[in-house]
The first five atom37 places (N, CA, C, CB, O) and aatype in JSON, in Angstrom:
{
  "aatype": [12, 1, 9, 6, 17, 2, 1, 2, 7, 10, 18, 6, 10, 1, 15, 3, 14, 0, 10, 19, 0, 12, 6, 6, 0, 6, 0, 5, 11, 19, 0, 3, 1, 0, 2, 15, 12, 7, 11, 7, 16, 13, 0, 19, 7, 15, 1, 5, 7, 12, 11, 1, 14, 5, 7, 1, 17, 1, 16, 16, 19, 19, 16, 0, 3, 0, 11, 0, 12, 0, 15, 2, 0, 11, 8, 2, 9, 10, 19, 1, 0, 12, 7, 7, 0],
  "atom_mask": [
    [1, 1, 1, 1, 1],
    [1, 1, 1, 1, 1],
    [1, 1, 1, 1, 1],
    [1, 1, 1, 1, 1],
    [1, 1, 1, 1, 1],
    [1, 1, 1, 1, 1],
    [1, 1, 1, 1, 1],
    [1, 1, 1, 1, 1],
    [1, 1, 1, 0, 1],
    [1, 1, 1, 1, 1],
    [1, 1, 1, 1, 1],
    [1, 1, 1, 1, 1],
    [1, 1, 1, 1, 1],
    [1, 1, 1, 1, 1],
    [1, 1, 1, 1, 1],
    [1, 1, 1, 1, 1],
    [1, 1, 1, 1, 1],
    [1, 1, 1, 1, 1],
    [1, 1, 1, 1, 1],
    [1, 1, 1, 1, 1],
    [1, 1, 1, 1, 1],
    [1, 1, 1, 1, 1],
    [1, 1, 1, 1, 1],
    [1, 1, 1, 1, 1],
    [1, 1, 1, 1, 1],
    [1, 1, 1, 1, 1],
    [1, 1, 1, 1, 1],
    [1, 1, 1, 1, 1],
    [1, 1, 1, 1, 1],
    [1, 1, 1, 1, 1],
    [1, 1, 1, 1, 1],
    [1, 1, 1, 1, 1],
    [1, 1, 1, 1, 1],
    [1, 1, 1, 1, 1],
    [1, 1, 1, 1, 1],
    [1, 1, 1, 1, 1],
    [1, 1, 1, 1, 1],
    [1, 1, 1, 0, 1],
    [1, 1, 1, 1, 1],
    [1, 1, 1, 0, 1],
    [1, 1, 1, 1, 1],
    [1, 1, 1, 1, 1],
    [1, 1, 1, 1, 1],
    [1, 1, 1, 1, 1],
    [1, 1, 1, 0, 1],
    [1, 1, 1, 1, 1],
    [1, 1, 1, 1, 1],
    [1, 1, 1, 1, 1],
    [1, 1, 1, 0, 1],
    [1, 1, 1, 1, 1],
    [1, 1, 1, 1, 1],
    [1, 1, 1, 1, 1],
    [1, 1, 1, 1, 1],
    [1, 1, 1, 1, 1],
    [1, 1, 1, 0, 1],
    [1, 1, 1, 1, 1],
    [1, 1, 1, 1, 1],
    [1, 1, 1, 1, 1],
    [1, 1, 1, 1, 1],
    [1, 1, 1, 1, 1],
    [1, 1, 1, 1, 1],
    [1, 1, 1, 1, 1],
    [1, 1, 1, 1, 1],
    [1, 1, 1, 1, 1],
    [1, 1, 1, 1, 1],
    [1, 1, 1, 1, 1],
    [1, 1, 1, 1, 1],
    [1, 1, 1, 1, 1],
    [1, 1, 1, 1, 1],
    [1, 1, 1, 1, 1],
    [1, 1, 1, 1, 1],
    [1, 1, 1, 1, 1],
    [1, 1, 1, 1, 1],
    [1, 1, 1, 1, 1],
    [1, 1, 1, 1, 1],
    [1, 1, 1, 1, 1],
    [1, 1, 1, 1, 1],
    [1, 1, 1, 1, 1],
    [1, 1, 1, 1, 1],
    [1, 1, 1, 1, 1],
    [1, 1, 1, 1, 1],
    [1, 1, 1, 1, 1],
    [1, 1, 1, 0, 1],
    [1, 1, 1, 0, 1],
    [1, 1, 1, 1, 1]
  ],
  "atom_positions": [
    [[42.06, 148.2, 126.1], [41.16, 146.91, 126.72], [39.75, 147.31, 127.46], [42.12, 146.08, 127.95], [39.86, 148.13, 128.38]],
    [[38.47, 146.85, 127.17], [37.03, 147.42, 127.38], [36.92, 146.07, 128.77], [35.66, 147.32, 125.59], [37.31, 144.92, 128.91]],
    [[36.26, 146.91, 129.44], [35.98, 146.37, 130.77], [34.33, 146.18, 130.59], [36.52, 147.47, 132.11], [33.51, 147.08, 130.75]],
    [[34.04, 144.8, 130.23], [32.28, 144.71, 130.61], [32.11, 144.26, 131.91], [31.33, 143.6, 129.66], [32.59, 143.3, 132.53]],
    [[31.15, 145.35, 132.27], [30.3, 144.85, 133.88], [29.04, 144.04, 133.81], [29.72, 146.23, 134.78], [28.07, 144.18, 133.07]],
    [[29.24, 143.22, 134.68], [27.97, 142.08, 135.01], [27.08, 143.02, 135.93], [28.51, 140.42, 135.98], [27.22, 143.04, 137.15]],
    [[26.19, 143.8, 135.26], [25.14, 144.58, 136.48], [24.46, 143.57, 137.28], [23.85, 145.56, 135.81], [24.36, 143.7, 138.5]],
    [[23.83, 142.28, 136.46], [23.14, 141.52, 137.59], [23.94, 140.97, 138.66], [22.43, 140.42, 137.07], [23.44, 140.87, 139.78]],
    [[25.32, 140.55, 138.4], [26.5, 140.34, 139.52], [26.71, 141.2, 140.2], [0.0, 0.0, 0.0], [26.97, 140.86, 141.35]],
    [[26.73, 142.92, 139.86], [26.6, 143.67, 140.91], [25.32, 143.88, 141.92], [26.91, 144.68, 140.41], [25.24, 144.22, 143.1]],
    [[24.37, 143.53, 140.94], [23.12, 143.68, 142.19], [23.02, 142.59, 142.72], [21.63, 144.04, 141.8], [22.71, 142.71, 143.9]],
    [[23.18, 141.29, 142.3], [23.29, 140.46, 143.75], [24.27, 140.47, 144.6], [23.24, 139.23, 143.65], [24.07, 139.92, 145.69]],
    [[25.61, 141.1, 144.31], [26.48, 141.36, 145.15], [25.92, 142.27, 146.36], [27.53, 141.89, 144.42], [26.21, 141.97, 147.52]],
    [[25.23, 143.24, 146.1], [24.65, 144.52, 146.9], [23.63, 143.49, 147.9], [23.64, 145.93, 145.7], [23.73, 143.61, 149.12]],
    [[22.86, 142.7, 147.44], [22.01, 141.9, 148.31], [22.32, 141.02, 148.78], [21.14, 141.53, 147.96], [21.47, 140.2, 149.15]],
    [[23.76, 140.79, 148.99], [24.3, 139.69, 149.83], [23.89, 139.78, 150.9], [25.56, 139.55, 149.96], [23.8, 140.94, 151.3]],
    [[23.36, 138.44, 152.1], [23.05, 138.71, 153.24], [24.24, 139.36, 154.19], [22.51, 137.55, 153.69], [24.18, 140.38, 154.89]],
    [[25.37, 138.43, 153.99], [26.43, 139.43, 154.95], [26.55, 140.81, 155.0], [27.71, 139.22, 154.7], [26.51, 141.55, 155.99]],
    [[26.76, 141.19, 153.44], [26.93, 142.86, 153.35], [25.77, 143.24, 153.81], [27.19, 143.6, 151.89], [26.1, 144.23, 154.46]],
    [[24.43, 143.13, 153.95], [23.17, 143.46, 154.27], [23.25, 143.72, 155.72], [22.18, 142.43, 153.87], [22.99, 144.83, 156.17]],
    [[23.64, 142.64, 156.51], [23.67, 142.63, 157.73], [24.92, 143.84, 158.61], [23.87, 141.1, 157.92], [24.79, 144.55, 159.61]],
    [[26.14, 143.59, 157.58], [26.86, 144.72, 158.06], [26.32, 146.04, 158.45], [27.66, 144.96, 157.21], [26.34, 146.67, 159.51]],
    [[25.65, 146.34, 156.84], [25.18, 147.67, 156.93], [24.36, 148.01, 158.07], [24.49, 147.98, 155.82], [24.37, 148.98, 158.83]],
    [[23.33, 146.53, 157.97], [22.5, 146.96, 159.04], [22.74, 147.29, 160.74], [21.67, 146.06, 158.94], [22.09, 147.99, 161.52]],
    [[23.91, 146.49, 160.91], [24.73, 146.32, 161.85], [25.32, 148.19, 162.35], [25.96, 145.14, 161.16], [25.1, 148.73, 163.43]],
    [[26.08, 148.79, 161.16], [25.99, 150.19, 161.36], [25.13, 150.77, 161.53], [26.34, 150.78, 160.71], [25.24, 151.5, 162.51]],
    [[23.89, 150.85, 160.85], [22.67, 151.77, 161.39], [22.33, 151.45, 162.17], [21.63, 152.02, 160.86], [21.59, 152.34, 162.6]],
    [[22.31, 150.14, 163.24], [22.14, 150.36, 164.45], [22.98, 151.02, 165.42], [21.94, 149.43, 164.79], [22.63, 151.91, 166.19]],
    [[24.11, 150.5, 165.3], [24.94, 151.35, 166.18], [24.62, 152.83, 165.99], [26.43, 151.1, 165.92], [24.46, 153.41, 167.06]],
    [[24.51, 153.51, 164.98], [24.03, 154.77, 165.25], [22.57, 154.94, 165.76], [24.2, 155.47, 164.09], [22.35, 155.79, 166.63]],
    [[21.73, 154.3, 165.35], [20.56, 154.37, 166.36], [20.5, 154.14, 168.01], [19.71, 153.45, 165.88], [19.84, 154.64, 168.92]],
    [[21.43, 153.24, 167.91], [21.63, 153.16, 169.55], [22.48, 154.47, 170.3], [22.56, 151.68, 169.89], [22.12, 154.83, 171.42]],
    [[23.49, 155.08, 169.7], [24.03, 156.11, 169.85], [23.04, 157.5, 169.96], [24.93, 156.05, 168.85], [23.24, 158.38, 170.8]],
    [[22.24, 157.52, 169.22], [21.03, 158.65, 169.19], [20.17, 158.57, 170.33], [20.06, 158.51, 167.94], [19.82, 159.44, 171.13]],
    [[19.86, 157.05, 170.19], [18.69, 156.76, 171.42], [19.38, 157.22, 172.86], [18.23, 154.87, 171.53], [18.6, 157.77, 173.63]],
    [[20.93, 157.03, 173.36], [21.56, 157.07, 174.49], [21.66, 158.84, 174.41], [23.04, 156.06, 174.52], [21.62, 159.41, 175.5]],
    [[21.76, 159.61, 173.29], [22.01, 160.88, 173.5], [20.71, 161.86, 173.6], [22.9, 161.25, 172.47], [20.66, 162.98, 174.11]],
    [[19.74, 161.18, 173.01], [18.57, 162.41, 172.98], [17.48, 161.58, 173.69], [0.0, 0.0, 0.0], [17.57, 160.47, 174.22]],
    [[16.04, 162.71, 173.49], [14.69, 161.5, 174.27], [14.07, 161.41, 172.91], [13.26, 162.21, 175.81], [14.17, 162.1, 171.89]],
    [[13.49, 160.49, 173.2], [12.58, 159.8, 172.25], [13.1, 158.73, 171.6], [0.0, 0.0, 0.0], [14.16, 158.31, 172.05]],
    [[12.53, 158.06, 170.45], [12.94, 156.71, 169.85], [13.68, 157.11, 168.63], [11.67, 155.7, 169.49], [13.34, 158.15, 168.05]],
    [[14.58, 156.44, 168.23], [15.32, 156.47, 166.73], [15.2, 155.08, 166.29], [17.03, 156.95, 166.73], [15.34, 154.19, 167.13]],
    [[14.97, 154.77, 165.04], [14.38, 153.61, 164.55], [15.5, 153.43, 163.37], [12.71, 153.76, 164.1], [16.19, 154.39, 163.03]],
    [[15.63, 152.1, 162.76], [16.25, 152.06, 161.65], [15.87, 151.22, 160.81], [17.34, 151.94, 161.78], [15.31, 150.15, 161.07]],
    [[16.21, 151.77, 159.49], [15.1, 151.01, 158.02], [16.22, 150.35, 157.14], [0.0, 0.0, 0.0], [17.35, 150.8, 156.92]],
    [[15.77, 149.41, 156.76], [16.84, 148.99, 155.5], [15.95, 148.11, 153.95], [18.22, 147.61, 156.39], [15.13, 147.19, 153.89]],
    [[16.48, 148.78, 153.15], [15.68, 148.37, 151.92], [16.88, 148.39, 150.33], [14.2, 149.73, 151.8], [17.85, 149.13, 150.2]],
    [[16.43, 147.41, 149.41], [17.4, 147.73, 148.69], [16.32, 148.6, 147.34], [18.43, 146.22, 148.32], [15.13, 148.39, 147.12]],
    [[17.3, 149.63, 146.59], [16.61, 150.52, 145.55], [16.61, 149.74, 144.54], [0.0, 0.0, 0.0], [17.24, 148.68, 144.52]],
    [[15.68, 150.3, 143.3], [15.25, 149.81, 142.58], [16.2, 149.79, 141.83], [14.28, 150.12, 142.31], [17.12, 150.62, 141.88]],
    [[16.08, 148.54, 140.76], [17.27, 148.06, 139.66], [17.2, 148.91, 138.37], [17.08, 146.4, 139.15], [16.76, 148.54, 137.28]],
    [[17.87, 150.45, 138.78], [17.87, 151.23, 137.73], [19.45, 151.77, 137.58], [16.76, 152.34, 137.92], [19.6, 152.89, 138.06]],
    [[20.34, 151.32, 137.15], [20.72, 149.97, 137.41], [21.47, 149.3, 138.32], [21.13, 149.64, 136.62], [21.95, 148.19, 138.1]],
    [[21.63, 150.02, 139.47], [22.59, 149.84, 140.54], [21.53, 148.97, 141.13], [23.23, 151.22, 141.44], [21.38, 147.89, 140.56]],
    [[20.85, 149.2, 142.02], [20.02, 148.89, 143.2], [20.73, 148.51, 144.43], [0.0, 0.0, 0.0], [20.93, 147.44, 145.01]],
    [[21.09, 149.89, 144.68], [22.09, 149.79, 146.11], [21.14, 150.08, 146.85], [23.46, 150.81, 146.4], [20.1, 150.74, 146.74]],
    [[21.98, 149.09, 148.17], [21.14, 149.0, 149.44], [21.51, 150.12, 150.19], [21.33, 147.7, 150.29], [22.68, 150.51, 150.14]],
    [[20.39, 150.88, 151.09], [19.92, 151.71, 151.74], [19.71, 151.08, 152.95], [18.96, 152.27, 151.18], [19.07, 150.03, 152.95]],
    [[20.25, 151.69, 154.27], [19.86, 151.72, 155.37], [19.67, 153.23, 155.7], [20.7, 150.98, 156.15], [20.27, 154.12, 155.1]],
    [[18.67, 153.46, 156.82], [18.39, 154.56, 157.02], [18.08, 154.82, 158.85], [17.25, 154.78, 155.98], [17.4, 153.97, 159.42]],
    [[18.55, 155.87, 159.57], [18.23, 156.04, 161.16], [17.42, 156.95, 161.33], [19.32, 156.36, 162.07], [18.01, 158.01, 161.53]],
    [[16.14, 157.06, 161.35], [14.91, 158.18, 161.6], [14.39, 157.89, 163.04], [13.52, 158.03, 160.42], [14.39, 157.01, 163.9]],
    [[13.8, 159.55, 162.73], [13.32, 159.88, 164.06], [11.86, 158.99, 164.01], [13.15, 161.71, 164.31], [11.17, 158.84, 163.0]],
    [[11.6, 158.49, 165.26], [10.35, 157.53, 165.06], [9.21, 158.1, 165.98], [10.71, 155.87, 165.52], [8.11, 157.55, 165.9]],
    [[9.35, 159.01, 166.72], [8.04, 159.87, 167.27], [8.56, 161.08, 167.5], [7.3, 159.37, 168.64], [9.72, 161.44, 167.27]],
    [[7.47, 161.86, 168.06], [7.7, 163.29, 168.25], [8.75, 164.2, 169.12], [6.65, 163.6, 168.63], [9.23, 165.3, 168.84]],
    [[8.95, 163.32, 170.33], [9.98, 163.54, 171.09], [11.26, 163.39, 170.35], [9.91, 162.73, 172.18], [11.95, 164.41, 170.28]],
    [[11.68, 162.4, 169.82], [12.9, 162.52, 169.06], [12.97, 163.26, 167.91], [13.31, 161.4, 168.73], [14.1, 163.66, 167.65]],
    [[11.86, 163.63, 166.92], [11.81, 164.85, 166.17], [12.43, 166.07, 167.04], [10.28, 165.13, 165.75], [13.53, 166.5, 166.66]],
    [[11.96, 166.54, 167.93], [12.24, 167.65, 168.76], [13.46, 167.64, 169.23], [11.43, 167.76, 169.78], [14.1, 168.69, 169.27]],
    [[13.92, 166.58, 169.61], [15.59, 166.44, 170.3], [16.07, 166.45, 169.23], [16.19, 165.13, 171.22], [17.2, 166.92, 169.21]],
    [[15.71, 166.15, 168.38], [17.25, 165.82, 167.08], [17.1, 167.37, 166.3], [16.89, 164.0, 165.4], [18.16, 167.8, 165.86]],
    [[15.93, 168.18, 166.12], [15.75, 169.39, 165.71], [16.61, 170.2, 166.53], [14.41, 169.77, 165.73], [17.63, 170.74, 166.1]],
    [[16.22, 170.28, 167.66], [17.09, 170.98, 169.06], [18.61, 170.93, 168.83], [16.82, 170.05, 170.62], [19.29, 171.91, 168.5]],
    [[19.15, 169.48, 169.09], [20.43, 168.98, 169.49], [21.25, 168.56, 168.38], [20.3, 167.91, 170.39], [22.38, 168.08, 168.52]],
    [[20.58, 168.79, 167.08], [21.15, 167.68, 165.87], [21.8, 166.18, 166.58], [22.64, 168.57, 164.89], [23.01, 165.94, 166.61]],
    [[20.82, 165.31, 167.08], [21.32, 164.3, 167.42], [21.95, 163.06, 166.5], [20.48, 164.0, 168.1], [22.87, 162.3, 166.79]],
    [[21.21, 163.1, 165.39], [21.48, 162.05, 164.61], [22.95, 162.45, 164.02], [20.3, 161.83, 163.52], [23.74, 161.55, 163.76]],
    [[23.36, 164.03, 163.78], [24.41, 164.02, 163.22], [25.24, 164.03, 164.12], [24.55, 164.84, 162.41], [26.37, 163.75, 163.72]],
    [[25.13, 164.28, 165.37], [26.19, 163.8, 166.83], [26.31, 162.15, 166.93], [25.34, 164.37, 168.57], [27.38, 161.67, 167.32]],
    [[25.29, 161.38, 166.6], [25.44, 160.21, 166.63], [26.39, 159.38, 165.25], [24.05, 159.88, 166.81], [26.71, 158.19, 165.31]],
    [[26.74, 160.28, 164.08], [26.98, 159.62, 163.33], [28.46, 159.89, 163.71], [26.35, 159.79, 162.09], [29.26, 158.99, 163.45]],
    [[28.91, 161.02, 164.3], [30.19, 161.33, 164.48], [30.43, 162.75, 164.03], [0.0, 0.0, 0.0], [31.57, 163.2, 164.11]],
    [[29.51, 163.44, 163.59], [30.07, 164.53, 162.75], [30.19, 166.0, 163.58], [0.0, 0.0, 0.0], [30.71, 167.03, 163.16]],
    [[29.6, 165.8, 164.81], [29.42, 166.88, 165.73], [29.96, 166.47, 166.94], [28.04, 167.31, 165.88], [29.94, 167.22, 167.91]]
  ]
}
């Protein structure tokens, strides 16, 4: 038996507003923890990748200013905020 994947269906599933909201909420939790731990501002970004073929949704938490960059470089704030250290 061979499985035929509906790639357009998978692409649409990945861009479902409920799933996107869940991804963004988790990223915002990490950003909130990072903002409470370190100096500066940590921000959330969200976008869907190119459709080659997956188009996976990606959320990121990044340093938004120089203070956050320095704090993250010295104390690994983003890793700690994700629960890694």
